[in-house]
Short mmCIF file of C-alpha atoms in Angstrom, two decimals:
data_model
loop_
_atom_site.label_atom_id
_atom_site.label_comp_id
_atom_site.label_asym_id
_atom_site.label_seq_id
_atom_site.Cartn_x
_atom_site.Cartn_y
_atom_site.Cartn_z
CA UNK A 1 -49.39 -170.35 69.88
CA UNK A 2 -52.70 -168.49 69.58
CA UNK A 3 -52.66 -167.80 73.32
CA UNK A 4 -49.12 -166.40 73.10
CA UNK A 5 -50.23 -164.17 70.25
CA UNK A 6 -53.22 -162.79 72.14
CA UNK A 7 -51.09 -162.25 75.26
CA UNK A 8 -48.57 -160.31 73.20
CA UNK A 9 -51.29 -157.99 71.89
CA UNK A 10 -52.85 -157.47 75.33
CA UNK A 11 -49.64 -156.31 76.99
CA UNK A 12 -49.00 -153.23 74.88
CA UNK A 13 -47.94 -153.45 71.28
CA UNK A 14 -44.40 -153.91 70.01
CA UNK A 15 -43.70 -154.82 66.36
CA UNK A 16 -43.15 -158.53 65.78
CA UNK A 17 -43.16 -161.16 63.08
CA UNK A 18 -45.10 -164.38 62.61
CA UNK A 19 -43.17 -167.36 61.30
CA UNK A 20 -45.19 -170.08 59.61
CA UNK A 21 -44.65 -173.80 59.17
CA UNK A 22 -43.98 -173.33 55.43
CA UNK A 23 -41.13 -170.88 56.12
CA UNK A 24 -43.00 -167.67 55.32
CA UNK A 25 -42.70 -164.74 57.70
CA UNK A 26 -45.06 -161.81 58.10
CA UNK A 27 -44.14 -158.58 59.86
CA UNK A 28 -46.74 -156.92 62.06
CA UNK A 29 -45.48 -153.33 62.40
CA UNK A 30 -48.64 -151.92 64.05
CA UNK A 31 -51.71 -153.30 65.83
CA UNK A 32 -53.90 -152.35 62.85
CA UNK A 33 -52.07 -154.88 60.66
CA UNK A 34 -53.48 -157.98 62.41
CA UNK A 35 -56.90 -159.42 63.26
CA UNK A 36 -57.37 -162.47 65.48
CA UNK A 37 -59.92 -165.21 65.89
CA UNK A 38 -59.26 -168.65 67.40
CA UNK A 39 -59.68 -170.26 63.96
CA UNK A 40 -58.02 -167.61 61.77
CA UNK A 41 -55.40 -164.86 61.88
CA UNK A 42 -55.39 -162.16 59.21
CA UNK A 43 -52.24 -160.13 58.59
CA UNK A 44 -52.10 -157.14 56.24
CA UNK A 45 -48.73 -156.68 54.57
CA UNK A 46 -47.01 -153.41 53.61
CA UNK A 47 -48.69 -153.48 50.16
CA UNK A 48 -52.15 -153.76 51.75
CA UNK A 49 -52.64 -157.41 50.82
CA UNK A 50 -54.40 -159.56 53.41
CA UNK A 51 -53.07 -163.01 54.31
CA UNK A 52 -55.43 -165.44 56.03
CA UNK A 53 -53.50 -167.85 58.25
CA UNK A 54 -54.57 -170.83 60.30
CA UNK A 55 -53.17 -170.40 63.81
CA UNK A 56 -52.04 -174.04 63.59
CA UNK A 57 -49.39 -172.96 61.05
CA UNK A 58 -47.81 -170.29 63.26
CA UNK A 59 -44.61 -171.78 64.65
CA UNK A 60 -43.07 -168.76 66.36
CA UNK A 61 -43.28 -165.08 67.14
CA UNK A 62 -40.14 -163.04 66.80
CA UNK A 63 -38.52 -159.75 66.04
CA UNK A 64 -39.63 -158.15 62.78
CA UNK A 65 -37.48 -158.92 59.75
CA UNK A 66 -35.52 -156.02 58.29
CA UNK A 67 -37.35 -154.24 55.49
CA UNK A 68 -35.57 -154.07 52.14
#
């Protein structure tokens, strides 16, 4: 999954979401909202809170969820 994530960021940016094994989902609306390392992914949410995620818990990449 980490390789798919890095490929997605290399080929021009389009907003997407990360879905995790525990059911949580994080939107990535801009490239500045995500930082990658093979052992950790950090996503900044709309409130400016950082979420540190193990790449092993990312189960899929998808379209961003609608904002409410």
